[in-house]
Amino acid sequence: MNYPFVRHRRLRQSAAIRGMVRETVLTVDDFIQPIFVTYGSGVKNEIPSMPGVFHFSLDTLEEEVKEIVDLGIPAVLLFGIPETKDAVGTSAFVDNGIVQEATRVIKKRYPDLLVVADTCLCEFTDHGHCGMVHTYERDGHVCGDVLNDESLELLVKTAVSQAKAGADIIAPSNMMDGFVQAIRTGLDEAGFTHVPIMSYSVKYASAFYGPFREAADSAPQFGDRKSYQMDPANAREALREAESDVLEGADMLMVKPALAFMDVLRMLRDQFDLPLVAYNVSGEYSMVKAAAQKGWIDERAIVTETLLGMKRAGADIIITYFAKDMARWLREKR
């Protein structure tokens, strides 16, 4: 008797057949490589909590970007560490800001490489929050309330400045209410109607951001970001946040972090037809690197499986610090 279940097993016995019927495939075009840029000269400093990830000054940036281009990775995401910080994050929106200068360097040498500019104030404010803050003392402790509408004005200035410098995509990560509409209006009024917005639509107040905050020197100096980032316990709220961004004019939606929120990725994929971005964040990266250095896991196998999971859950684009590694592994596989 021919039992039907045997047919599934037959499809797995040949590597060639497995490849033909594989439902989810990673390609180098799926990835965006984040880069941390800073001031100075000759700077290429490895970030202690993120092995293999570096701070680059403008003069060392070209070598990194050349490697990314040679590997076929189509886009980079720029984060800047400024020379000076103040209460309103002025260095984020001045025309000679570090992200703006890095964008000009990249686009001059590699015009076809997509530059995604992270649009937030946390790296540029002396208090480490993503917007303007009204501070006060309570029981001997410094406290603060984020000023949402005032922050929007500064975020618009930042986005317009980044677009003027040549950024191909604006990626606002601040989670202020109404930020997509404000930035879309500001870009359009400045003549950048063609520049899309990759919205950090669903950004959780996550413990997975620790290494990034070291890399970007952006940890809050008081309080936390739970008043404007999402509670990790909430999934239905993600649909409301994403829908709001869609209505305000977002061109792409993002879920951050990705690994612990695969269900949210799938929910957004099922609900919206915009391109969906998964951010494989610093904590996810560092955990794998640390375990691999101990010899406890097979790094290549774990990374491949993790990124496949994100794409299978619905991601069209994956921002990952493993982008260069994956590009090399995919090339070797060919």
PDB file of C-alpha atoms in Angstrom, residues 92-303:
ATOM      1  CA  ALA A  92      21.197  65.973  14.459  1.00  0.00           C
ATOM      2  CA  PHE A  93      19.795  68.620  12.136  1.00  0.00           C
ATOM      3  CA  VAL A  94      22.690  70.942  11.250  1.00  0.00           C
ATOM      4  CA  ASP A  95      23.777  70.665   7.628  1.00  0.00           C
ATOM      5  CA  ASN A  96      27.298  69.598   8.602  1.00  0.00           C
ATOM      6  CA  GLY A  97      26.135  66.944  11.071  1.00  0.00           C
ATOM      7  CA  ILE A  98      27.964  63.644  11.126  1.00  0.00           C
ATOM      8  CA  VAL A  99      25.196  61.666   9.412  1.00  0.00           C
ATOM      9  CA  GLN A 100      24.884  64.335   6.729  1.00  0.00           C
ATOM     10  CA  GLU A 101      28.640  64.410   6.107  1.00  0.00           C
ATOM     11  CA  ALA A 102      28.831  60.606   5.990  1.00  0.00           C
ATOM     12  CA  THR A 103      25.965  60.548   3.504  1.00  0.00           C
ATOM     13  CA  ARG A 104      27.820  62.953   1.209  1.00  0.00           C
ATOM     14  CA  VAL A 105      30.996  60.864   1.413  1.00  0.00           C
ATOM     15  CA  ILE A 106      29.137  57.680   0.520  1.00  0.00           C
ATOM     16  CA  LYS A 107      27.000  59.106  -2.275  1.00  0.00           C
ATOM     17  CA  LYS A 108      29.982  60.813  -3.911  1.00  0.00           C
ATOM     18  CA  ARG A 109      31.918  57.561  -4.126  1.00  0.00           C
ATOM     19  CA  TYR A 110      29.071  55.047  -4.449  1.00  0.00           C
ATOM     20  CA  PRO A 111      26.004  56.822  -5.822  1.00  0.00           C
ATOM     21  CA  ASP A 112      24.066  53.595  -6.374  1.00  0.00           C
ATOM     22  CA  LEU A 113      24.367  52.421  -2.762  1.00  0.00           C
ATOM     23  CA  LEU A 114      21.162  53.238  -0.907  1.00  0.00           C
ATOM     24  CA  VAL A 115      21.711  55.379   2.185  1.00  0.00           C
ATOM     25  CA  VAL A 116      19.085  55.052   4.906  1.00  0.00           C
ATOM     26  CA  ALA A 117      19.339  57.810   7.522  1.00  0.00           C
ATOM     27  CA  ASP A 118      18.210  57.029  11.046  1.00  0.00           C
ATOM     28  CA  THR A 119      16.118  60.017  12.107  1.00  0.00           C
ATOM     29  CA  CYS A 120      16.150  60.383  15.872  1.00  0.00           C
ATOM     30  CA  LEU A 121      17.602  62.690  18.508  1.00  0.00           C
ATOM     31  CA  CYS A 122      18.750  60.226  21.182  1.00  0.00           C
ATOM     32  CA  GLU A 123      22.389  60.093  20.009  1.00  0.00           C
ATOM     33  CA  PHE A 124      22.506  63.881  19.898  1.00  0.00           C
ATOM     34  CA  THR A 125      20.782  64.963  23.128  1.00  0.00           C
ATOM     35  CA  ASP A 126      22.708  65.283  26.384  1.00  0.00           C
ATOM     36  CA  HIS A 127      19.854  63.523  28.217  1.00  0.00           C
ATOM     37  CA  GLY A 128      19.683  60.584  25.791  1.00  0.00           C
ATOM     38  CA  HIS A 129      15.964  60.759  25.033  1.00  0.00           C
ATOM     39  CA  CYS A 130      14.485  60.716  21.550  1.00  0.00           C
ATOM     40  CA  GLY A 131      12.967  64.191  21.771  1.00  0.00           C
ATOM     41  CA  MET A 132      12.878  67.404  23.775  1.00  0.00           C
ATOM     42  CA  VAL A 133      12.342  66.877  27.496  1.00  0.00           C
ATOM     43  CA  HIS A 134      10.946  69.061  30.273  1.00  0.00           C
ATOM     44  CA  THR A 135      13.040  68.170  33.334  1.00  0.00           C
ATOM     45  CA  TYR A 136      12.257  68.615  37.021  1.00  0.00           C
ATOM     46  CA  GLU A 137      13.245  67.167  40.376  1.00  0.00           C
ATOM     47  CA  ARG A 138      11.132  64.826  42.444  1.00  0.00           C
ATOM     48  CA  ASP A 139      12.305  63.412  45.777  1.00  0.00           C
ATOM     49  CA  GLY A 140      15.864  64.357  44.907  1.00  0.00           C
ATOM     50  CA  HIS A 141      15.808  62.601  41.510  1.00  0.00           C
ATOM     51  CA  VAL A 142      15.883  64.165  38.052  1.00  0.00           C
ATOM     52  CA  CYS A 143      12.705  63.371  36.120  1.00  0.00           C
ATOM     53  CA  GLY A 144      11.449  64.421  32.725  1.00  0.00           C
ATOM     54  CA  ASP A 145       8.462  64.511  30.403  1.00  0.00           C
ATOM     55  CA  VAL A 146       8.975  64.197  26.673  1.00  0.00           C
ATOM     56  CA  LEU A 147       7.535  67.158  24.756  1.00  0.00           C
ATOM     57  CA  ASN A 148       5.954  65.408  21.802  1.00  0.00           C
ATOM     58  CA  ASP A 149       4.883  68.268  19.527  1.00  0.00           C
ATOM     59  CA  GLU A 150       8.023  70.346  20.107  1.00  0.00           C
ATOM     60  CA  SER A 151      10.090  67.250  19.306  1.00  0.00           C
ATOM     61  CA  LEU A 152       8.296  66.796  15.977  1.00  0.00           C
ATOM     62  CA  GLU A 153       9.561  70.156  14.754  1.00  0.00           C
ATOM     63  CA  LEU A 154      13.166  69.108  15.394  1.00  0.00           C
ATOM     64  CA  LEU A 155      12.658  65.700  13.798  1.00  0.00           C
ATOM     65  CA  VAL A 156      11.310  67.349  10.654  1.00  0.00           C
ATOM     66  CA  LYS A 157      14.379  69.589  10.513  1.00  0.00           C
ATOM     67  CA  THR A 158      16.578  66.498  10.903  1.00  0.00           C
ATOM     68  CA  ALA A 159      14.817  64.579   8.135  1.00  0.00           C
ATOM     69  CA  VAL A 160      14.979  67.504   5.703  1.00  0.00           C
ATOM     70  CA  SER A 161      18.665  68.054   6.453  1.00  0.00           C
ATOM     71  CA  GLN A 162      19.385  64.353   5.836  1.00  0.00           C
ATOM     72  CA  ALA A 163      17.470  64.420   2.550  1.00  0.00           C
ATOM     73  CA  LYS A 164      19.381  67.518   1.430  1.00  0.00           C
ATOM     74  CA  ALA A 165      22.626  65.655   2.091  1.00  0.00           C
ATOM     75  CA  GLY A 166      21.532  62.875  -0.256  1.00  0.00           C
ATOM     76  CA  ALA A 167      19.840  60.261   1.955  1.00  0.00           C
ATOM     77  CA  ASP A 168      17.697  57.959  -0.183  1.00  0.00           C
ATOM     78  CA  ILE A 169      15.395  56.838   2.646  1.00  0.00           C
ATOM     79  CA  ILE A 170      14.421  58.534   5.901  1.00  0.00           C
ATOM     80  CA  ALA A 171      14.005  56.094   8.804  1.00  0.00           C
ATOM     81  CA  PRO A 172      12.457  57.840  11.826  1.00  0.00           C
ATOM     82  CA  SER A 173      12.978  55.765  14.984  1.00  0.00           C
ATOM     83  CA  ASN A 174      11.738  58.183  17.641  1.00  0.00           C
ATOM     84  CA  MET A 175       8.177  56.856  18.214  1.00  0.00           C
ATOM     85  CA  MET A 176       6.724  60.311  18.839  1.00  0.00           C
ATOM     86  CA  ASP A 177       2.988  60.508  18.146  1.00  0.00           C
ATOM     87  CA  GLY A 178       2.361  61.847  14.641  1.00  0.00           C
ATOM     88  CA  PHE A 179       5.986  61.664  13.521  1.00  0.00           C
ATOM     89  CA  VAL A 180       5.301  60.145  10.102  1.00  0.00           C
ATOM     90  CA  GLN A 181       2.761  62.794   9.119  1.00  0.00           C
ATOM     91  CA  ALA A 182       5.001  65.599  10.352  1.00  0.00           C
ATOM     92  CA  ILE A 183       8.070  64.302   8.504  1.00  0.00           C
ATOM     93  CA  ARG A 184       6.118  63.532   5.321  1.00  0.00           C
ATOM     94  CA  THR A 185       4.729  67.066   5.287  1.00  0.00           C
ATOM     95  CA  GLY A 186       8.154  68.560   5.985  1.00  0.00           C
ATOM     96  CA  LEU A 187       9.859  66.552   3.244  1.00  0.00           C
ATOM     97  CA  ASP A 188       7.164  67.389   0.722  1.00  0.00           C
ATOM     98  CA  GLU A 189       7.285  71.106   1.497  1.00  0.00           C
ATOM     99  CA  ALA A 190      11.071  71.052   1.091  1.00  0.00           C
ATOM    100  CA  GLY A 191      10.769  69.418  -2.334  1.00  0.00           C
ATOM    101  CA  PHE A 192      11.630  65.854  -1.311  1.00  0.00           C
ATOM    102  CA  THR A 193       8.363  64.242  -2.343  1.00  0.00           C
ATOM    103  CA  HIS A 194      10.351  61.367  -3.860  1.00  0.00           C
ATOM    104  CA  VAL A 195      12.121  60.395  -0.594  1.00  0.00           C
ATOM    105  CA  PRO A 196      10.336  57.476   1.107  1.00  0.00           C
ATOM    106  CA  ILE A 197       9.851  56.997   4.848  1.00  0.00           C
ATOM    107  CA  MET A 198      10.850  53.708   6.449  1.00  0.00           C
ATOM    108  CA  SER A 199       8.930  54.044   9.685  1.00  0.00           C
ATOM    109  CA  TYR A 200       9.958  52.361  12.919  1.00  0.00           C
ATOM    110  CA  SER A 201       6.239  51.703  13.277  1.00  0.00           C
ATOM    111  CA  VAL A 202       6.408  49.031  15.954  1.00  0.00           C
ATOM    112  CA  LYS A 203       9.332  49.707  18.261  1.00  0.00           C
ATOM    113  CA  TYR A 204       9.237  48.021  21.627  1.00  0.00           C
ATOM    114  CA  ALA A 205      10.850  49.246  24.852  1.00  0.00           C
ATOM    115  CA  SER A 206      13.183  46.283  24.700  1.00  0.00           C
ATOM    116  CA  ALA A 207      16.085  44.927  26.718  1.00  0.00           C
ATOM    117  CA  PHE A 208      17.704  43.873  23.424  1.00  0.00           C
ATOM    118  CA  TYR A 209      19.033  47.387  22.727  1.00  0.00           C
ATOM    119  CA  GLY A 210      21.822  47.400  25.321  1.00  0.00           C
ATOM    120  CA  PRO A 211      24.844  46.997  23.013  1.00  0.00           C
ATOM    121  CA  PHE A 212      23.473  49.609  20.607  1.00  0.00           C
ATOM    122  CA  ARG A 213      23.207  52.158  23.394  1.00  0.00           C
ATOM    123  CA  GLU A 214      26.882  51.615  24.124  1.00  0.00           C
ATOM    124  CA  ALA A 215      27.726  51.913  20.430  1.00  0.00           C
ATOM    125  CA  ALA A 216      25.669  55.084  19.920  1.00  0.00           C
ATOM    126  CA  ASP A 217      26.305  56.551  23.392  1.00  0.00           C
ATOM    127  CA  SER A 218      22.547  57.021  23.641  1.00  0.00           C
ATOM    128  CA  ALA A 219      21.453  55.563  26.977  1.00  0.00           C
ATOM    129  CA  PRO A 220      18.896  57.800  28.766  1.00  0.00           C
ATOM    130  CA  GLN A 221      20.491  59.801  31.576  1.00  0.00           C
ATOM    131  CA  PHE A 222      17.304  59.512  33.629  1.00  0.00           C
ATOM    132  CA  GLY A 223      14.086  57.574  33.384  1.00  0.00           C
ATOM    133  CA  ASP A 224      13.435  55.252  30.451  1.00  0.00           C
ATOM    134  CA  ARG A 225      11.670  55.245  27.094  1.00  0.00           C
ATOM    135  CA  LYS A 226       8.609  53.264  28.087  1.00  0.00           C
ATOM    136  CA  SER A 227       6.329  56.299  27.765  1.00  0.00           C
ATOM    137  CA  TYR A 228       6.919  56.481  23.995  1.00  0.00           C
ATOM    138  CA  GLN A 229       8.105  52.996  23.038  1.00  0.00           C
ATOM    139  CA  MET A 230       5.780  50.002  23.167  1.00  0.00           C
ATOM    140  CA  ASP A 231       5.178  47.491  25.948  1.00  0.00           C
ATOM    141  CA  PRO A 232       6.623  44.101  24.852  1.00  0.00           C
ATOM    142  CA  ALA A 233       3.458  42.454  26.206  1.00  0.00           C
ATOM    143  CA  ASN A 234       1.264  44.148  23.574  1.00  0.00           C
ATOM    144  CA  ALA A 235       0.607  42.729  20.121  1.00  0.00           C
ATOM    145  CA  ARG A 236      -2.745  44.240  19.098  1.00  0.00           C
ATOM    146  CA  GLU A 237      -1.312  47.671  19.857  1.00  0.00           C
ATOM    147  CA  ALA A 238       1.217  47.020  17.102  1.00  0.00           C
ATOM    148  CA  LEU A 239      -1.581  46.929  14.542  1.00  0.00           C
ATOM    149  CA  ARG A 240      -2.880  50.285  15.753  1.00  0.00           C
ATOM    150  CA  GLU A 241       0.587  51.842  15.621  1.00  0.00           C
ATOM    151  CA  ALA A 242       1.225  50.484  12.129  1.00  0.00           C
ATOM    152  CA  GLU A 243      -2.178  51.540  10.836  1.00  0.00           C
ATOM    153  CA  SER A 244      -1.579  55.059  12.108  1.00  0.00           C
ATOM    154  CA  ASP A 245       1.715  55.221  10.207  1.00  0.00           C
ATOM    155  CA  VAL A 246       0.106  53.879   7.034  1.00  0.00           C
ATOM    156  CA  LEU A 247      -2.566  56.568   7.187  1.00  0.00           C
ATOM    157  CA  GLU A 248       0.080  59.244   7.826  1.00  0.00           C
ATOM    158  CA  GLY A 249       2.034  58.302   4.710  1.00  0.00           C
ATOM    159  CA  ALA A 250       4.674  55.715   5.662  1.00  0.00           C
ATOM    160  CA  ASP A 251       6.171  53.866   2.690  1.00  0.00           C
ATOM    161  CA  MET A 252       7.661  50.966   4.691  1.00  0.00           C
ATOM    162  CA  LEU A 253       6.827  49.519   8.121  1.00  0.00           C
ATOM    163  CA  MET A 254       9.302  48.121  10.624  1.00  0.00           C
ATOM    164  CA  VAL A 255       9.195  45.811  13.630  1.00  0.00           C
ATOM    165  CA  LYS A 256      12.011  46.259  16.155  1.00  0.00           C
ATOM    166  CA  PRO A 257      13.336  44.025  17.675  1.00  0.00           C
ATOM    167  CA  ALA A 258      12.540  41.105  15.376  1.00  0.00           C
ATOM    168  CA  LEU A 259      13.584  37.893  17.122  1.00  0.00           C
ATOM    169  CA  ALA A 260      11.184  38.015  20.077  1.00  0.00           C
ATOM    170  CA  PHE A 261       8.385  39.502  17.969  1.00  0.00           C
ATOM    171  CA  MET A 262       7.988  37.113  15.030  1.00  0.00           C
ATOM    172  CA  ASP A 263       4.250  36.953  15.769  1.00  0.00           C
ATOM    173  CA  VAL A 264       4.037  40.716  15.330  1.00  0.00           C
ATOM    174  CA  LEU A 265       5.886  40.517  12.017  1.00  0.00           C
ATOM    175  CA  ARG A 266       3.339  37.972  10.809  1.00  0.00           C
ATOM    176  CA  MET A 267       0.418  40.080  12.045  1.00  0.00           C
ATOM    177  CA  LEU A 268       1.645  43.110  10.104  1.00  0.00           C
ATOM    178  CA  ARG A 269       2.352  41.016   7.006  1.00  0.00           C
ATOM    179  CA  ASP A 270      -1.191  39.675   7.049  1.00  0.00           C
ATOM    180  CA  GLN A 271      -2.744  43.111   7.619  1.00  0.00           C
ATOM    181  CA  PHE A 272      -0.744  45.498   5.402  1.00  0.00           C
ATOM    182  CA  ASP A 273       0.705  45.306   1.905  1.00  0.00           C
ATOM    183  CA  LEU A 274       3.544  47.806   2.405  1.00  0.00           C
ATOM    184  CA  PRO A 275       7.138  46.530   2.417  1.00  0.00           C
ATOM    185  CA  LEU A 276       7.914  45.145   5.875  1.00  0.00           C
ATOM    186  CA  VAL A 277      11.282  45.565   7.598  1.00  0.00           C
ATOM    187  CA  ALA A 278      12.646  43.441  10.448  1.00  0.00           C
ATOM    188  CA  TYR A 279      15.432  44.869  12.603  1.00  0.00           C
ATOM    189  CA  ASN A 280      17.755  42.139  13.889  1.00  0.00           C
ATOM    190  CA  VAL A 281      19.019  44.323  16.731  1.00  0.00           C
ATOM    191  CA  SER A 282      22.276  44.626  18.649  1.00  0.00           C
ATOM    192  CA  GLY A 283      21.355  42.376  21.564  1.00  0.00           C
ATOM    193  CA  GLU A 284      20.351  39.599  19.201  1.00  0.00           C
ATOM    194  CA  TYR A 285      23.661  40.012  17.392  1.00  0.00           C
ATOM    195  CA  SER A 286      25.804  40.113  20.520  1.00  0.00           C
ATOM    196  CA  MET A 287      24.229  37.032  22.099  1.00  0.00           C
ATOM    197  CA  VAL A 288      25.046  34.970  19.019  1.00  0.00           C
ATOM    198  CA  LYS A 289      28.579  36.352  18.787  1.00  0.00           C
ATOM    199  CA  ALA A 290      29.268  35.654  22.472  1.00  0.00           C
ATOM    200  CA  ALA A 291      27.962  32.095  22.322  1.00  0.00           C
ATOM    201  CA  ALA A 292      29.872  31.434  19.100  1.00  0.00           C
ATOM    202  CA  GLN A 293      33.117  32.694  20.640  1.00  0.00           C
ATOM    203  CA  LYS A 294      32.590  30.207  23.470  1.00  0.00           C
ATOM    204  CA  GLY A 295      32.125  27.435  20.933  1.00  0.00           C
ATOM    205  CA  TRP A 296      28.624  26.717  22.201  1.00  0.00           C
ATOM    206  CA  ILE A 297      26.832  27.207  18.870  1.00  0.00           C
ATOM    207  CA  ASP A 298      27.440  27.087  15.133  1.00  0.00           C
ATOM    208  CA  GLU A 299      27.285  30.809  14.327  1.00  0.00           C
ATOM    209  CA  ARG A 300      26.630  30.433  10.613  1.00  0.00           C
ATOM    210  CA  ALA A 301      23.828  27.923  11.132  1.00  0.00           C
ATOM    211  CA  ILE A 302      22.196  29.957  13.907  1.00  0.00           C
ATOM    212  CA  VAL A 303      22.337  33.240  11.990  1.00  0.00           C
TER     213      VAL A 303
END
